[in-house]
């Protein structure tokens, strides 16, 4: 079964810390992987899309990496700020179709 | 923001009544999706569409039906609402195997 897992479910860090969020997937036959941010009561905002042929994608303080062979992606956030507090979700687009499968997310709290 | 609008944003309905949620896009994207989001389950795919009148089931499709008669509109219908369908429903769009964009969600309560 094609599954996506995010650990930990929740993370609390002090402001200014660099941090890594993890996403693992069970099938290496992926088309791409996307990271989203969700604020409470809101929809999902796309952060980064990383294609299966890429190893990294960067946007500002965010850097996403992809290792298909190990079934892992990480989202690195540099110099975290209280405004980064949100739930971060990863979603995998499998080669076998046009569906996105989501992990359950990591709820991040950045304390001032 | 991607041109995607969900309506209504909030709805309370009684058990056994039919309910229709609407997703409207202005991006002319081919694919449209309906997800539900519940604590402990994350986002789960209900149905999706890959073109006008072309739809397929997701992992939690029981009790739901969809229709897409125009590129811009994707309707989700709960034939006879149950309390287990209380959830937040999200619509998403994308052109192909590309970046997905989400609506703001519809909070549905079945009492």
Short mmCIF file of C-alpha atoms in Angstrom, two decimals:
data_model
loop_
_atom_site.label_atom_id
_atom_site.label_comp_id
_atom_site.label_asym_id
_atom_site.label_seq_id
_atom_site.Cartn_x
_atom_site.Cartn_y
_atom_site.Cartn_z
CA UNK A 1 0.00 0.00 0.00
CA UNK A 2 1.26 3.47 -0.84
CA UNK A 3 1.56 5.41 2.40
CA UNK A 4 3.10 8.65 3.60
CA UNK A 5 4.27 9.17 7.17
CA UNK A 6 5.39 12.30 8.98
CA UNK A 7 7.25 12.17 12.25
CA UNK A 8 7.07 13.82 14.72
CA UNK A 9 3.40 14.78 14.89
CA UNK A 10 4.30 17.91 16.84
CA UNK A 11 7.47 19.93 17.35
CA UNK A 12 8.17 22.94 19.55
CA UNK A 13 11.35 25.00 19.11
CA UNK A 14 12.69 28.38 20.27
CA UNK A 15 12.84 31.24 17.81
CA UNK A 16 15.97 31.33 15.67
CA UNK A 17 16.56 27.60 15.64
CA UNK A 18 17.15 25.70 12.43
CA UNK A 19 14.89 22.68 12.13
CA UNK A 20 14.10 19.69 9.96
CA UNK A 21 10.72 18.12 9.28
CA UNK A 22 10.58 14.57 8.00
CA UNK A 23 8.41 12.79 5.46
CA UNK A 24 8.74 9.14 4.48
CA UNK A 25 6.93 7.18 1.78
CA UNK A 26 6.59 3.49 1.08
CA UNK A 27 6.97 3.38 -2.71
CA UNK A 28 9.94 4.94 -4.50
CA UNK A 29 8.01 5.18 -7.80
CA UNK A 30 6.98 8.76 -7.34
CA UNK A 31 6.42 11.56 -9.82
CA UNK A 32 6.99 14.39 -7.38
CA UNK A 33 6.55 15.43 -3.76
CA UNK A 34 4.99 18.62 -2.49
CA UNK A 35 5.25 20.38 0.85
CA UNK A 36 2.35 22.45 2.17
CA UNK A 37 1.70 24.72 5.07
CA UNK A 38 -1.67 24.91 6.83
CA UNK A 39 -2.63 27.58 9.34
CA UNK A 40 -5.47 26.84 11.80
CA UNK A 41 -8.87 27.01 10.10
CA UNK A 42 -7.33 27.68 6.71
CA UNK A 43 -6.63 25.85 3.50
CA UNK A 44 -3.29 24.45 2.37
CA UNK A 45 -0.64 26.71 0.92
CA UNK A 46 1.93 25.19 -1.40
CA UNK A 47 5.52 25.75 -0.27
CA UNK A 48 7.73 23.65 -2.52
CA UNK A 49 7.32 21.08 -5.26
CA UNK A 50 10.26 18.76 -5.81
CA UNK A 51 10.33 16.57 -8.91
CA UNK A 52 11.52 12.97 -8.75
CA UNK A 53 14.57 13.89 -10.82
CA UNK A 54 15.59 16.62 -8.35
CA UNK A 55 17.41 16.24 -5.06
CA UNK A 56 16.73 19.69 -3.64
CA UNK A 57 14.44 22.66 -4.04
CA UNK A 58 14.83 25.98 -2.24
CA UNK A 59 12.57 28.93 -1.53
CA UNK A 60 13.83 31.61 0.84
CA UNK A 61 14.50 30.04 4.24
CA UNK A 62 13.01 26.74 3.14
CA UNK A 63 14.90 23.86 1.58
CA UNK A 64 13.33 20.56 0.59
CA UNK A 65 15.36 17.47 -0.18
CA UNK A 66 14.32 14.21 -1.78
CA UNK A 67 15.91 10.77 -1.59
CA UNK A 68 13.73 8.38 -3.57
CA UNK A 69 15.84 5.31 -2.91
CA UNK A 70 15.37 5.63 0.84
CA UNK A 71 11.79 6.90 0.55
CA UNK A 72 12.47 10.12 2.41
CA UNK A 73 12.06 13.86 2.07
CA UNK A 74 13.03 16.57 4.52
CA UNK A 75 11.94 20.18 4.84
CA UNK A 76 14.64 22.36 6.38
CA UNK A 77 13.59 25.68 7.88
CA UNK A 78 16.40 28.09 8.66
CA UNK A 79 16.29 30.68 11.43
CA UNK A 80 12.75 29.83 12.49
CA UNK A 81 10.31 32.61 13.40
CA UNK A 82 7.03 32.62 15.37
CA UNK A 83 5.25 33.25 12.06
CA UNK A 84 6.43 29.82 10.89
CA UNK A 85 4.12 28.21 13.44
CA UNK A 86 1.69 26.06 11.47
CA UNK A 87 1.08 22.48 10.39
CA UNK A 88 3.35 21.26 7.62
CA UNK A 89 2.16 18.49 5.32
CA UNK A 90 3.90 16.54 2.63
CA UNK A 91 2.07 14.92 -0.28
CA UNK A 92 3.33 12.34 -2.74
CA UNK A 93 2.28 12.10 -6.38
CA UNK A 94 2.74 8.46 -7.35
CA UNK A 95 3.73 7.30 -10.81
CA UNK A 96 0.71 5.00 -10.87
CA UNK A 97 -1.88 7.75 -11.11
CA UNK A 98 -2.77 11.37 -10.61
CA UNK A 99 -3.64 11.25 -6.93
CA UNK A 100 -1.85 12.93 -4.06
CA UNK A 101 -1.38 10.97 -0.86
CA UNK A 102 -0.83 13.07 2.24
CA UNK A 103 1.00 12.49 5.47
CA UNK A 104 -0.78 13.51 8.67
CA UNK A 105 1.42 16.53 9.12
CA UNK A 106 3.79 17.97 11.71
CA UNK A 107 2.43 20.74 13.91
CA UNK A 108 5.24 23.23 14.43
CA UNK A 109 5.31 25.81 17.20
CA UNK A 110 8.08 28.41 17.23
CA UNK A 111 8.28 30.12 20.61
CA UNK A 112 9.41 33.77 20.88
CA UNK B 1 -3.95 32.98 -4.80
CA UNK B 2 -5.13 30.37 -7.25
CA UNK B 3 -8.67 31.04 -8.44
CA UNK B 4 -10.49 28.39 -6.49
CA UNK B 5 -13.64 28.98 -4.45
CA UNK B 6 -15.56 26.61 -2.25
CA UNK B 7 -19.17 27.13 -1.23
CA UNK B 8 -20.64 27.15 1.27
CA UNK B 9 -17.82 27.77 3.74
CA UNK B 10 -19.86 26.48 6.66
CA UNK B 11 -22.94 24.29 6.81
CA UNK B 12 -24.95 22.55 9.48
CA UNK B 13 -27.35 19.89 8.29
CA UNK B 14 -29.48 17.13 9.74
CA UNK B 15 -28.82 13.42 9.47
CA UNK B 16 -30.45 11.91 6.41
CA UNK B 17 -30.60 15.05 4.32
CA UNK B 18 -28.75 15.46 1.01
CA UNK B 19 -25.97 18.02 0.86
CA UNK B 20 -24.05 19.43 -2.10
CA UNK B 21 -20.74 21.23 -1.85
CA UNK B 22 -19.41 23.23 -4.75
CA UNK B 23 -15.88 23.87 -5.97
CA UNK B 24 -15.38 26.52 -8.62
CA UNK B 25 -12.09 27.30 -10.38
CA UNK B 26 -11.05 30.01 -12.79
CA UNK B 27 -7.69 28.45 -13.75
CA UNK B 28 -8.96 26.02 -16.41
CA UNK B 29 -7.04 23.20 -14.67
CA UNK B 30 -7.80 19.68 -15.82
CA UNK B 31 -7.75 17.89 -12.48
CA UNK B 32 -10.03 18.59 -9.54
CA UNK B 33 -10.11 16.76 -6.21
CA UNK B 34 -12.25 16.47 -3.12
CA UNK B 35 -10.55 15.65 0.19
CA UNK B 36 -11.81 15.44 3.72
CA UNK B 37 -9.65 16.31 6.72
CA UNK B 38 -10.20 14.75 10.12
CA UNK B 39 -8.09 14.67 13.27
CA UNK B 40 -5.96 11.56 13.34
CA UNK B 41 -6.53 10.82 9.65
CA UNK B 42 -5.04 13.75 7.81
CA UNK B 43 -6.33 14.47 4.33
CA UNK B 44 -8.07 11.60 2.56
CA UNK B 45 -9.16 11.58 -1.07
CA UNK B 46 -12.89 11.18 -1.67
CA UNK B 47 -13.22 11.54 -5.45
CA UNK B 48 -11.35 13.25 -8.20
CA UNK B 49 -11.94 14.33 -11.79
CA UNK B 50 -9.56 14.30 -14.74
CA UNK B 51 -11.89 16.08 -17.14
CA UNK B 52 -15.49 16.97 -17.84
CA UNK B 53 -17.66 13.98 -16.95
CA UNK B 54 -14.53 11.95 -16.09
CA UNK B 55 -14.34 11.05 -12.42
CA UNK B 56 -12.87 8.33 -10.25
CA UNK B 57 -13.12 7.16 -6.65
CA UNK B 58 -10.65 7.85 -3.92
CA UNK B 59 -10.01 5.95 -0.72
CA UNK B 60 -13.12 7.12 1.18
CA UNK B 61 -15.79 7.41 -1.51
CA UNK B 62 -18.63 5.50 0.16
CA UNK B 63 -21.63 7.78 0.75
CA UNK B 64 -20.38 10.42 -1.67
CA UNK B 65 -20.98 11.16 -5.32
CA UNK B 66 -19.51 13.79 -7.63
CA UNK B 67 -20.30 15.49 -10.89
CA UNK B 68 -18.36 17.65 -13.28
CA UNK B 69 -20.42 19.01 -16.15
CA UNK B 70 -18.13 21.98 -16.77
CA UNK B 71 -14.38 22.40 -16.49
CA UNK B 72 -14.75 25.01 -13.79
CA UNK B 73 -17.16 23.27 -11.43
CA UNK B 74 -16.82 20.10 -9.37
CA UNK B 75 -19.72 19.17 -7.11
CA UNK B 76 -19.59 16.82 -4.13
CA UNK B 77 -22.90 15.35 -2.97
CA UNK B 78 -23.63 13.54 0.25
CA UNK B 79 -26.70 11.52 -0.70
CA UNK B 80 -27.91 11.07 2.88
CA UNK B 81 -25.69 12.81 5.40
CA UNK B 82 -24.48 10.90 8.46
CA UNK B 83 -22.67 12.09 11.58
CA UNK B 84 -19.50 10.34 10.38
CA UNK B 85 -19.43 12.79 7.48
CA UNK B 86 -18.92 15.72 9.82
CA UNK B 87 -15.58 17.02 8.60
CA UNK B 88 -13.73 19.77 6.81
CA UNK B 89 -13.86 19.31 3.05
CA UNK B 90 -11.19 20.66 0.74
CA UNK B 91 -11.17 21.03 -2.99
CA UNK B 92 -7.91 21.04 -4.92
CA UNK B 93 -6.97 21.70 -8.52
CA UNK B 94 -3.97 21.10 -10.71
CA UNK B 95 -3.14 20.97 -14.39
CA UNK B 96 -1.37 17.61 -14.47
CA UNK B 97 1.39 16.18 -12.33
CA UNK B 98 2.13 19.69 -11.21
CA UNK B 99 1.65 21.90 -8.19
CA UNK B 100 -1.70 21.49 -6.46
CA UNK B 101 -3.73 24.42 -5.16
CA UNK B 102 -6.34 24.20 -2.46
CA UNK B 103 -9.53 26.01 -1.61
CA UNK B 104 -10.24 27.43 1.83
CA UNK B 105 -12.37 24.50 2.89
CA UNK B 106 -15.98 23.84 3.86
CA UNK B 107 -16.75 22.95 7.45
CA UNK B 108 -19.71 20.57 7.48
CA UNK B 109 -21.51 19.53 10.64
CA UNK B 110 -24.13 16.78 10.52
CA UNK B 111 -26.40 16.77 13.59
#
